[in-house]
XYZ file of C-alpha atoms in Angstrom:
602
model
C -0.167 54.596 -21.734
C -1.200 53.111 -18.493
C 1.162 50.844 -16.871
C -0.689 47.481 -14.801
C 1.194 46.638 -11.511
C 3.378 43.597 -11.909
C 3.830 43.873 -15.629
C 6.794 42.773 -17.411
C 8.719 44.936 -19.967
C 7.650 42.461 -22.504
C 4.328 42.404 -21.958
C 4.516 46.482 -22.090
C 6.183 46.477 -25.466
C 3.720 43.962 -27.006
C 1.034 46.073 -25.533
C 2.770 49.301 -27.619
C 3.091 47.109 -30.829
C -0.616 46.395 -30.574
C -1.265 49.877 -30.597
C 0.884 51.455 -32.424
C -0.689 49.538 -35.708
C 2.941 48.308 -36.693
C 2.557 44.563 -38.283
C 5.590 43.994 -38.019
C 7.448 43.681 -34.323
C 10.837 44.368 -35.615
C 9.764 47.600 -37.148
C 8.047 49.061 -34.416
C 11.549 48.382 -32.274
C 13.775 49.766 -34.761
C 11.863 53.028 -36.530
C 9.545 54.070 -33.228
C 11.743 52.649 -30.219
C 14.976 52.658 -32.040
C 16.248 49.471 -30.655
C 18.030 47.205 -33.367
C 18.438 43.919 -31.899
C 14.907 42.165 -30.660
C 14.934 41.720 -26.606
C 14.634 38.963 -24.492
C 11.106 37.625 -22.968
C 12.508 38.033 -19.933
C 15.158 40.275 -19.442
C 13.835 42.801 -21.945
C 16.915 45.335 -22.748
C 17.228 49.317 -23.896
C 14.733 49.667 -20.840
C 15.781 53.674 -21.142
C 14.337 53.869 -24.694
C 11.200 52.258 -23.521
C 10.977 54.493 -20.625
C 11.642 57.867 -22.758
C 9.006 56.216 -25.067
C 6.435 55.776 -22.311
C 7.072 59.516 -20.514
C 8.090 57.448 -17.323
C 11.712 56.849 -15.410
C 13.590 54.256 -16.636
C 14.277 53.151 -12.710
C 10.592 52.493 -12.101
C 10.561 50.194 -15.270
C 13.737 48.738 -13.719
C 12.423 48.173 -10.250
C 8.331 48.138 -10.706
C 8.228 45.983 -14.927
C 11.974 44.230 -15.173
C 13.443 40.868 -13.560
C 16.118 43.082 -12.151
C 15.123 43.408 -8.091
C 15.111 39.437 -8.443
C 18.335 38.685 -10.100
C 20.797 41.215 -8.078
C 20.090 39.282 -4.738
C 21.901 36.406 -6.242
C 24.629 38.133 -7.991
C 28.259 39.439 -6.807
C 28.576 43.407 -6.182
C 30.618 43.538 -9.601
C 28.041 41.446 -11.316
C 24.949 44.304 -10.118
C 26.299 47.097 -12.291
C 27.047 45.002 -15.296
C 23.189 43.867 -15.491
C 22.103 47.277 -14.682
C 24.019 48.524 -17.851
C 22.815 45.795 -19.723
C 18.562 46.135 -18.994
C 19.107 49.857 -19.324
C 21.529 50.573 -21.752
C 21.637 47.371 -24.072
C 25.450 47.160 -22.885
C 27.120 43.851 -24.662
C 26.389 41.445 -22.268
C 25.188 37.879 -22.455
C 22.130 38.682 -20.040
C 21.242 34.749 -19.266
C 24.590 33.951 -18.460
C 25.022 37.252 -16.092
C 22.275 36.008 -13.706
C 22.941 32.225 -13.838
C 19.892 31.360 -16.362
C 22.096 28.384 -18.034
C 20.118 26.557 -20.300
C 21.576 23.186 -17.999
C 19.199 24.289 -15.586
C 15.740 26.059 -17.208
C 13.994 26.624 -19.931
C 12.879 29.917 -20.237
C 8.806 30.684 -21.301
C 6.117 32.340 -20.674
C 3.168 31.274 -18.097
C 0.094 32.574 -16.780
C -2.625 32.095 -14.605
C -6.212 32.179 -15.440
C -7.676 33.439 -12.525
C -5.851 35.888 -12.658
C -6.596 36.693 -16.380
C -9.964 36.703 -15.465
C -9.613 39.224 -12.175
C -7.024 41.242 -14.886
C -9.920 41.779 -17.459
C -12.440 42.537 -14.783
C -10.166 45.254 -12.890
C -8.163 46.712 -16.093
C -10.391 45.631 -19.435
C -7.293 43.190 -20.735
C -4.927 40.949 -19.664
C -1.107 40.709 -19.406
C 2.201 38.793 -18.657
C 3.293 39.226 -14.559
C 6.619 39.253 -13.361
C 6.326 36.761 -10.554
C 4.814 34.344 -12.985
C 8.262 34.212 -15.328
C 10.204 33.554 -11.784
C 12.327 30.930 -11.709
C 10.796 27.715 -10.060
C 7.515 29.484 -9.527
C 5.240 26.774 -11.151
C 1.776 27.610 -9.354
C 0.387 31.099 -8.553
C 1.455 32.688 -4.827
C -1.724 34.151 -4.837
C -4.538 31.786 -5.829
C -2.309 28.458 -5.267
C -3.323 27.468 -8.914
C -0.807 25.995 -11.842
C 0.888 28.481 -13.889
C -0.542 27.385 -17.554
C 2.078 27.596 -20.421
C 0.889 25.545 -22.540
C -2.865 24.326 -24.064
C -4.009 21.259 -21.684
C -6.090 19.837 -24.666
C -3.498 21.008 -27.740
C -0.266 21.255 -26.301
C 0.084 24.779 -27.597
C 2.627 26.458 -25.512
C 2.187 30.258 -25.145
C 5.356 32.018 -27.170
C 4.854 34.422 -30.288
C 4.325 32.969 -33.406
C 7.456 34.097 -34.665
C 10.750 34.571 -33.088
C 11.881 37.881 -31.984
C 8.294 38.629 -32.321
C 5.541 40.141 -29.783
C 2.751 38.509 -28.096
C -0.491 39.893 -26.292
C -1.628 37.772 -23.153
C -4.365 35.499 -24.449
C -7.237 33.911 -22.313
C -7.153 30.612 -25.209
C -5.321 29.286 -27.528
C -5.067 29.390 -31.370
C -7.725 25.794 -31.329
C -9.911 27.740 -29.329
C -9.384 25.884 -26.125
C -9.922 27.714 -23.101
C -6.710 27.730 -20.569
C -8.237 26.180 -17.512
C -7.285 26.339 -13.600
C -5.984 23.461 -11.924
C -5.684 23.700 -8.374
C -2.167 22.733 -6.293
C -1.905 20.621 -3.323
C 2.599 20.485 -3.061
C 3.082 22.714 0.083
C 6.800 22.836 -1.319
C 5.276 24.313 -4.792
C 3.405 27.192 -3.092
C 6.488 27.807 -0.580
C 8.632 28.646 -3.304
C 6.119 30.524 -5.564
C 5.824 32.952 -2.335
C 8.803 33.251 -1.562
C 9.850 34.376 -4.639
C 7.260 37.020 -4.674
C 8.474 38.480 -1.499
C 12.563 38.284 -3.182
C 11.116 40.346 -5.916
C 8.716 42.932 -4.045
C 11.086 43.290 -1.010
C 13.193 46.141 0.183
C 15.197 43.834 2.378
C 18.926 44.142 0.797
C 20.767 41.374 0.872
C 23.965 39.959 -1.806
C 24.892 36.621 -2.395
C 27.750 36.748 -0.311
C 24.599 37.377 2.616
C 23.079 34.489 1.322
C 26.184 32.257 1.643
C 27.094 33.851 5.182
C 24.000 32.965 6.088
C 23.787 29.283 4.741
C 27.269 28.472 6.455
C 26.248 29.555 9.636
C 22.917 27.548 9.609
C 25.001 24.444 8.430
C 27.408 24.395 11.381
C 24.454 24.335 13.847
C 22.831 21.658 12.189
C 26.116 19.502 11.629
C 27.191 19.644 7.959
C 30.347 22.218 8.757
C 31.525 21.808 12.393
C 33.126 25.154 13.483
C 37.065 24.915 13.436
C 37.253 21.336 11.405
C 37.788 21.580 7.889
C 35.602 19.548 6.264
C 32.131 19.664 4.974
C 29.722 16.718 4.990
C 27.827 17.208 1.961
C 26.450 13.874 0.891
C 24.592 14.106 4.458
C 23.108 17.359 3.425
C 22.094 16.265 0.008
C 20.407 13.239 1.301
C 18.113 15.643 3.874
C 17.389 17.986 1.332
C 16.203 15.977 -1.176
C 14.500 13.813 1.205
C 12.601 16.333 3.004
C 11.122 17.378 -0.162
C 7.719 15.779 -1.597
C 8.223 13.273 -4.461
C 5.802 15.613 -6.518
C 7.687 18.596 -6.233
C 11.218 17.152 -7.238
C 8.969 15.596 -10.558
C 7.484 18.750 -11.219
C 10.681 20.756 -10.706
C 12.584 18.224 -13.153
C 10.087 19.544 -15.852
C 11.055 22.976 -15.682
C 14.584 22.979 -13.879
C 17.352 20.484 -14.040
C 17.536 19.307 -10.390
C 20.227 16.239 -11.396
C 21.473 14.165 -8.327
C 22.189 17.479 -6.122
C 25.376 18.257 -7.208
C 24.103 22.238 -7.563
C 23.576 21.983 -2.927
C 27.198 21.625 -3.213
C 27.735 24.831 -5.397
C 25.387 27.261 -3.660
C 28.422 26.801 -1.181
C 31.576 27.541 -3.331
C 33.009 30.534 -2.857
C 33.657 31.324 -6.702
C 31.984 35.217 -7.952
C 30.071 33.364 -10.457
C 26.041 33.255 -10.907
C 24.312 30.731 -9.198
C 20.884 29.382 -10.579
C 18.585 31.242 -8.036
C 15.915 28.160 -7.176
C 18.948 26.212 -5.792
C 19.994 29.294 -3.534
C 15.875 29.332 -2.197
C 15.402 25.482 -1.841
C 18.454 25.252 0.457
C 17.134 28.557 2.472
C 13.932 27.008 2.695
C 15.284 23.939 4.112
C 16.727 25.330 6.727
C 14.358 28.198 7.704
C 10.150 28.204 6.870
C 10.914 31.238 5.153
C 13.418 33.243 3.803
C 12.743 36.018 5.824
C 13.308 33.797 8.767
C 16.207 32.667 7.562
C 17.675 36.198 7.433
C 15.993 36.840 11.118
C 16.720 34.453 13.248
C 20.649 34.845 14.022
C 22.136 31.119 13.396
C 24.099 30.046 16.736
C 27.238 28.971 15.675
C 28.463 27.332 19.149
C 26.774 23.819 18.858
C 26.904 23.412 22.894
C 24.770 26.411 23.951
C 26.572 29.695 25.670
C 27.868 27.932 28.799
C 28.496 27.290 31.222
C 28.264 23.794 31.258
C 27.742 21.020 34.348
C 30.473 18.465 35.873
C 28.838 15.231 35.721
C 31.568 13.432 38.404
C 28.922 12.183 40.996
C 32.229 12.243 43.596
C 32.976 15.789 42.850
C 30.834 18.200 45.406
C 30.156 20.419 42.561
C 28.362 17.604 40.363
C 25.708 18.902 38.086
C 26.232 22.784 38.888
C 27.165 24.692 36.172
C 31.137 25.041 36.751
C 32.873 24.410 33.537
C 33.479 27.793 32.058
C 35.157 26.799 28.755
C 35.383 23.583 26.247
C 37.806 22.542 23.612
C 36.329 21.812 19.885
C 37.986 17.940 18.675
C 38.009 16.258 15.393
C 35.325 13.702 15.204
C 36.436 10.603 13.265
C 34.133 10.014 10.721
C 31.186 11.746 11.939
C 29.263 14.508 10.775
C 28.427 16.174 14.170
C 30.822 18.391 16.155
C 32.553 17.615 19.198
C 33.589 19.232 22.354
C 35.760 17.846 25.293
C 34.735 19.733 28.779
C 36.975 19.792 31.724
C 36.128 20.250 35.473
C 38.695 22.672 37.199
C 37.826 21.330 40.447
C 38.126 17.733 40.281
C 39.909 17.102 37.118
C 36.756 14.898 35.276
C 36.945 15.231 31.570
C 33.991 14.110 28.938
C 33.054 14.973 26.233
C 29.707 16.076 23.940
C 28.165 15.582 20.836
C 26.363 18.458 19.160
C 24.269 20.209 18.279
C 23.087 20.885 21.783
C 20.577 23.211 21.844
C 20.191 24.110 25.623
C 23.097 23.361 27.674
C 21.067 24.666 30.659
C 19.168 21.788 30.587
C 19.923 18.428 32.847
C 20.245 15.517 32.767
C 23.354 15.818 30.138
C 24.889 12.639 28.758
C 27.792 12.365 27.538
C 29.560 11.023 24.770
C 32.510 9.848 26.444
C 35.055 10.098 29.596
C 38.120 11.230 28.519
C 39.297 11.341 32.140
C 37.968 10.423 35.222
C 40.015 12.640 37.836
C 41.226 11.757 41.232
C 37.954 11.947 43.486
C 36.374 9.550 40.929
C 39.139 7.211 41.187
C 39.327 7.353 45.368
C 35.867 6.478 45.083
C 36.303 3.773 42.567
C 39.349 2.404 44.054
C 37.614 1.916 47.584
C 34.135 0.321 45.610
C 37.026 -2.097 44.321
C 38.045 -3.139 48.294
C 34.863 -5.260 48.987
C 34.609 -8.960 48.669
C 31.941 -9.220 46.038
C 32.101 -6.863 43.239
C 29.183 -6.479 40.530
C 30.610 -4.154 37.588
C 27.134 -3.247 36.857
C 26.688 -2.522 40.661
C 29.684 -0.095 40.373
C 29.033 1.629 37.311
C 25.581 2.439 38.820
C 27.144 4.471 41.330
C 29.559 6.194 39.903
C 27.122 7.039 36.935
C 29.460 5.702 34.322
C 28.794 2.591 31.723
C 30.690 -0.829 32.640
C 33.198 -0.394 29.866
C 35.066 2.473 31.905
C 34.625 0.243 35.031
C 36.736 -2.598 33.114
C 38.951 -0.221 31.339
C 40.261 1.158 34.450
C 40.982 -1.966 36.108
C 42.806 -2.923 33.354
C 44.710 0.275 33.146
C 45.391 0.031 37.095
C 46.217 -3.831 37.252
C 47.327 -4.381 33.548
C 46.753 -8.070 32.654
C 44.134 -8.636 35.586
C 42.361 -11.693 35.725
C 38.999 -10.648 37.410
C 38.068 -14.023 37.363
C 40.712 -14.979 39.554
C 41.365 -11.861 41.279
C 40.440 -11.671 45.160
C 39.203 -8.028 45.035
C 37.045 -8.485 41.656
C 35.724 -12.183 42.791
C 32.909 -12.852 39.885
C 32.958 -16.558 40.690
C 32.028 -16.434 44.430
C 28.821 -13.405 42.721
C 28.009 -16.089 40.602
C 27.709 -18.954 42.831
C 25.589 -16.786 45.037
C 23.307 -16.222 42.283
C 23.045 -19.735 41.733
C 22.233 -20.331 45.357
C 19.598 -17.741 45.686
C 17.726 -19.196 42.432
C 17.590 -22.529 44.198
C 15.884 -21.458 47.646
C 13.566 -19.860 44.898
C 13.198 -22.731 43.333
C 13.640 -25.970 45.146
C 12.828 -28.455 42.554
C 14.922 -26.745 39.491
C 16.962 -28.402 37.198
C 19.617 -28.071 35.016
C 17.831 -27.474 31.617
C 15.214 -25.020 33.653
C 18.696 -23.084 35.452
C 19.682 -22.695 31.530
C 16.237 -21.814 30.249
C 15.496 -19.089 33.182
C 18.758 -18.286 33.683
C 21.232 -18.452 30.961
C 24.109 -16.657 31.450
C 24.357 -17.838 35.145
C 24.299 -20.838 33.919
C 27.034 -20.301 30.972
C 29.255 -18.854 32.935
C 29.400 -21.300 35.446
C 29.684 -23.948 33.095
C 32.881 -22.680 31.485
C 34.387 -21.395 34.593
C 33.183 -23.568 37.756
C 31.901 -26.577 36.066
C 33.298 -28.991 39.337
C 30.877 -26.790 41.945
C 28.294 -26.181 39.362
C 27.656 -30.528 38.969
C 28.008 -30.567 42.639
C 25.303 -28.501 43.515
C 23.181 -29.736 40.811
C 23.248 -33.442 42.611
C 19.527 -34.135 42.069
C 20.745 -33.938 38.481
C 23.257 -35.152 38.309
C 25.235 -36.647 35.454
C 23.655 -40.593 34.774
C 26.475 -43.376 34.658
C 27.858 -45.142 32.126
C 25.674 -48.057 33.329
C 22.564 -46.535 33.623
C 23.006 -44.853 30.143
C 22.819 -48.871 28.770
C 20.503 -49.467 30.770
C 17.849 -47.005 29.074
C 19.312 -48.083 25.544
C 18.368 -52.046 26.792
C 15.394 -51.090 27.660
C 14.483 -49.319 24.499
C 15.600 -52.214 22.189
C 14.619 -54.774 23.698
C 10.657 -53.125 23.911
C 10.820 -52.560 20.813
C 12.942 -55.460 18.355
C 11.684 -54.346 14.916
C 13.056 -50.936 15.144
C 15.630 -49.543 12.864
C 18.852 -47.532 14.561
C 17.354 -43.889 13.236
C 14.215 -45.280 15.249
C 15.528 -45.648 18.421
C 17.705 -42.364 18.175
C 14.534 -40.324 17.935
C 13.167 -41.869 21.211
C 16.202 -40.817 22.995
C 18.810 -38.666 21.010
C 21.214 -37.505 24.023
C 21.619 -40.865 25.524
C 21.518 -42.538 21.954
C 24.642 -39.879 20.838
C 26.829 -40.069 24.297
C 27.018 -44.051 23.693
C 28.066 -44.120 19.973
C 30.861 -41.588 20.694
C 31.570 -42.499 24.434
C 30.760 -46.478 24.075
C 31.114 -47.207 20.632
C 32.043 -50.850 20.977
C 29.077 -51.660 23.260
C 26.759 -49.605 21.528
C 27.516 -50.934 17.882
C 27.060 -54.312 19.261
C 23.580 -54.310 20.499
C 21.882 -51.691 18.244
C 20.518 -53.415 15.036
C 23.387 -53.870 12.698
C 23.492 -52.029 8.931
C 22.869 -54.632 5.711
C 25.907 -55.447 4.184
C 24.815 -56.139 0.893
C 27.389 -57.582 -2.251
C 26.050 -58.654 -5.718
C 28.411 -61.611 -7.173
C 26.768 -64.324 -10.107
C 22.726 -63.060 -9.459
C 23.659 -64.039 -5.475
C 22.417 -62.037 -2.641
C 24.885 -62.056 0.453
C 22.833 -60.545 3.572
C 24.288 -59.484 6.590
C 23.762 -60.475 10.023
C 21.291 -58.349 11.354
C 17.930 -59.856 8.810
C 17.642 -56.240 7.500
C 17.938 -57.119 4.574
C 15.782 -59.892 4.045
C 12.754 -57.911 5.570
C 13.560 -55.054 3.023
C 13.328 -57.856 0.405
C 10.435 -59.477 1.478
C 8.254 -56.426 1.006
C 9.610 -55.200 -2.198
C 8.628 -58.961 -3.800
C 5.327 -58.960 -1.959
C 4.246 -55.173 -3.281
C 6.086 -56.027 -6.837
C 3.424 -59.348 -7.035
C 0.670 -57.326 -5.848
C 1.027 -54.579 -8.066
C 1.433 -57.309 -11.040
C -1.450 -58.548 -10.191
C -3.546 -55.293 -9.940
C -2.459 -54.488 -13.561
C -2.432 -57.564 -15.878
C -2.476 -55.641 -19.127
C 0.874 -54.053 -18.761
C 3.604 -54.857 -20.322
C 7.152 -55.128 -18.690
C 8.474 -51.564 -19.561
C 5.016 -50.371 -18.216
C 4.983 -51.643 -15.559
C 8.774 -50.709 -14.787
C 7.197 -47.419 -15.007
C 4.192 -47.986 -12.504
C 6.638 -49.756 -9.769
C 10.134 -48.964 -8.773
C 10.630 -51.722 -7.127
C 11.315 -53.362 -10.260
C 14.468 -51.682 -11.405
C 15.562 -52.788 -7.441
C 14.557 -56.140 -7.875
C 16.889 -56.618 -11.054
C 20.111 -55.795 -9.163
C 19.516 -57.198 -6.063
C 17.383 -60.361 -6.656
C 17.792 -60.813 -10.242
C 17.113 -64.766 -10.113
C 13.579 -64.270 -8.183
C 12.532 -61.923 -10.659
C 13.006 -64.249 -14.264
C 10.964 -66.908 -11.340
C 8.482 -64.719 -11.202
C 7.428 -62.582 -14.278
C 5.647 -64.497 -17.177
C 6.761 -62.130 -19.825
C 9.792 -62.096 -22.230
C 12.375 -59.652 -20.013
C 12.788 -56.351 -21.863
């Protein structure tokens, strides 16, 4: 019997049922093979009774026809042997469960592809069942980048034996007579892994799981997740990019195969227990860190997140700044981040900072770095002599020294303690400020205040809260208006204008309208038009002093008459309803209203 390249066990055993003429499959494995119990789809055992069957060594059904290369490279060393025995011997072993096939995370069947059916019956006269189409995760075809079909588009007919424990040729349609069609891919993610696990299956590279983890560890302290000597492990970071950098379509079509959950299994493909592993999760978290998994094997992961050294001194006041001088750094804790850190100390002047990796060329300038632990004594020479002038900018000094102005105001207030820089003669922000000020006028001649605060408004805040005196001075073209010009310009507002309400005149002047009713109240209440003071006692109408009121009444009887008279035919309760000023009427001007109204009152 010929064996096809890439053929399963399975597909080899149904292919010897066929011809044998045996109609029953549990016959032909008991009286001609002499295995009792039926084998798995998959992981077909008694592979040395096949084997003696066939005239060919067991090992090249084990390596060449069986699951077997696939499986070890995700198994302990112990684990190896015990599957060997099993696919060989039929040794008592729960096969699934040895390589980490959990029913949590797949469901086992069987899939082809119909190109290569077709190219099968052209080359060989029939078809059969390939290994790297029954791979875990492999849902499209590595080599014609079409869907793996295991079930009838039109029928839903999945491909399995009719029977259980039974055999089942590779068939080109299905029992309705529906051809299985091609359906081309277009997830990148889909074909990565479908390759991928055609090169873990066909490759001599050896490698054990305890590789694989080695390998992942390494790759996960350069990018962040496991910074080397702190104990911790930010997983919930790495889930997130994982996840993420995969296409929507893949995770959906993985889901229908695979049990992906909420990531949980990232976290496992790290423990450091001896048991199986579902395989997919071990490739989707290679493939996320390398292109391929031969790559990821390749390239050697650097675990030093700050390059090889040496690194630079980034003291502008040492003479050695920016050459390559600091031979050695010390790894710190960071709090509450996910990326390593390193302090690195200058020999020669003392000046301590520190970095944030991953850095991955610390040959490279400019460097910035994440902090200044120390600054050293030529720094603070330097600093303490930038601090001896008469007008100090923080900004001005920061610039220099190539630090932010938080260390410039953090060491004055280590130096000095409670320093008041706004009082201070070395640190002298008011006389910077006024000079500011100054310079802005000769700019602009004409400015005033509200432009100073539009243009410029921090100058202007800060001088308000801190040199308000000099700050009105200067400003004397505008200056603050007296107390009588203020009534003045409220005079001459009422006065051009009697019929206005209070609201009124506020909106013509607000400011000078507000500063009067809180800084004149008396004055101001007294010449502004007064607020009706309105009582109901017997059907009487009281009205205040101001004749607000009886203008307000005035046109509610006019537009109650008018509307009357528009609309003869209504009723009282109608016409209630067309004109509010009804219901207004009858509380304040009761007596008018019976006057006026030649219906019964409702």
């Amino acid at each position: 019997m010929k064996l096809y390249p890439d053929e399963t066990t399975f597909s080899i055993c149904s292919r010897l049922h066929l011809y044998s003429g045996e109609t029953s499959y549990s016959n032909f494995m008991r009286r001609i093979l002499q295995i009792r119990h039926m084998n798995h789809i998959m992981l077909t055992t008694r592979i040395d009774r096949i084997a003696s069957y066939i005239g060919v060594s067991d090992e090249i059904l084990l390596q060449k026809h069986s699951l077997y290369p696939y499986f070890i490279k995700f198994l302990p060393v112990e684990r190896r042997n015990h599957l060997k025995e099993a696919l060989l011997h039929g040794v008592h072993f729960n096969v699934l469960l040895l390589v980490g096939l959990h029913s949590t995370y797949w469901k086992p069947r069987l899939s082809l592809c119909p190109e290569c059916v077709e190219s099968d019956i052209l080359e060989f006269g029939e078809p059969y069942f390939h290994r790297t189409h029954q791979l875990p995760g492999s849902l499209v075809c590595h080599k014609h980048n079409v869907f793996l079909v295991y079930e009838c588009d039109t029928c839903k007919e999945e491909i399995r034996p009719e029977k259980a424990n039974d055999s089942k040729i590779t068939p080109t349609y299905c029992s309705c007579g529906h051809l299985y069609l091609a359906t081309k891919n277009s997830c990148f993610n889909l074909l990565s892994i479908a390759k991928e696990n055609y090169y873990l299956l066909n490759t001599d590279h050896a490698f054990s799981v305890a590789d694989i983890k080695t390998k992942l560890l390494e790759h996960a302290k350069l990018k962040g997740y496991c910074p080397p000597h702190v104990q911790s492990f930010h997983f919930d970071k790495l889930i997130e990019d994982i996840l993420g950098e995969m296409e929507p379509e893949t995770i959906r079509l993985l889901n229908s195969t695979t049990n992906m959950g909420r990531g949980n299994w990232i976290k496992a493909v790290f423990w450091t227990d001896r048991s199986a592993k579902f395989p997919l999760h071990y490739i989707l978290v290679m493939l996320y860190f390398s292109k391929t998994i031969k790559e990821f094997f390749a390239v050697e992961a650097l675990i030093n997140p700050f390059g090889s050294g040496p690194w630079p001194c980034l003291n502008v006041t040492c003479p050695h700044n920016n050459e390559f001088v600091i031979k050695d750094f010390i790894y710190d804790r960071p709090k509450n981040r996910g990326k390593p850190l390193g302090v690195f100390k200058c020999s020669v002047c003392d000046f301590t900072y520190t970095l944030e990796g991953p850095l991955m060329d610390s040959s490279t300038l400019p460097i910035k770095p994440r902090s200044i632990r120390k600054t050293g004594f030529l720094w603070d020479s330097k600093f303490e002599k930038l601090l001896d002038q008469d007008i100090i900018n923080f900004k001005a000094i920061a610039k220099e020294l190539n630090v932010g102005p938080a260390i410039i105001k953090l060491r004055i207030t280590e130096n000095w303690g409670g320093l008041d820089i706004f009082k201070s003669k070395k640190v002298n922000y008011k006389q910077l400020h006024r000079e500011g000020l100054l310079s802005f006028l000769q700019e602009n001649p004409g400015a005033k205040r509200g432009t100073i605060k539009v243009l410029m408004p921090g100058l202007s805040r800060w001088l308000t809260m801190n040199d308000r005196v000099w700050f009105d001075e200067i400003l004397s073209k505008t200056r603050i208006p007296t107390l009588d010009e203020r009534r003045s310009k409220l005079m001459k507002i009422i006065s051009g204008n009697p019929s206005m309400r209070r609201m009124e005149i506020r909106e013509l002047n607000a400011s000078n309208y507000e500063w009067l009713l809180t800084n004149d109240f008396e004055w101001a209440n007294e010449v502004l038009p007064g607020f009706p003071r309105i009582t109901q006692s017997r059907g009487f109408v009281e009205q205040g002093r101001s004749g607000l009121f009886h203008s307000v009444l005035e046109r509610r009887r006019e537009k109650f008459l008018r509307v009357k008279d528009e609309n003869p035919q209504l009723n009282l309760t109608q016409l209630a309803k067309v004109d509010n000023n009804y219901f207004w009427l009858k509380k304040h001007d009761p007596d008018w209203l019976r006057e006026n109204i030649s219906m019964k009152m409702k």
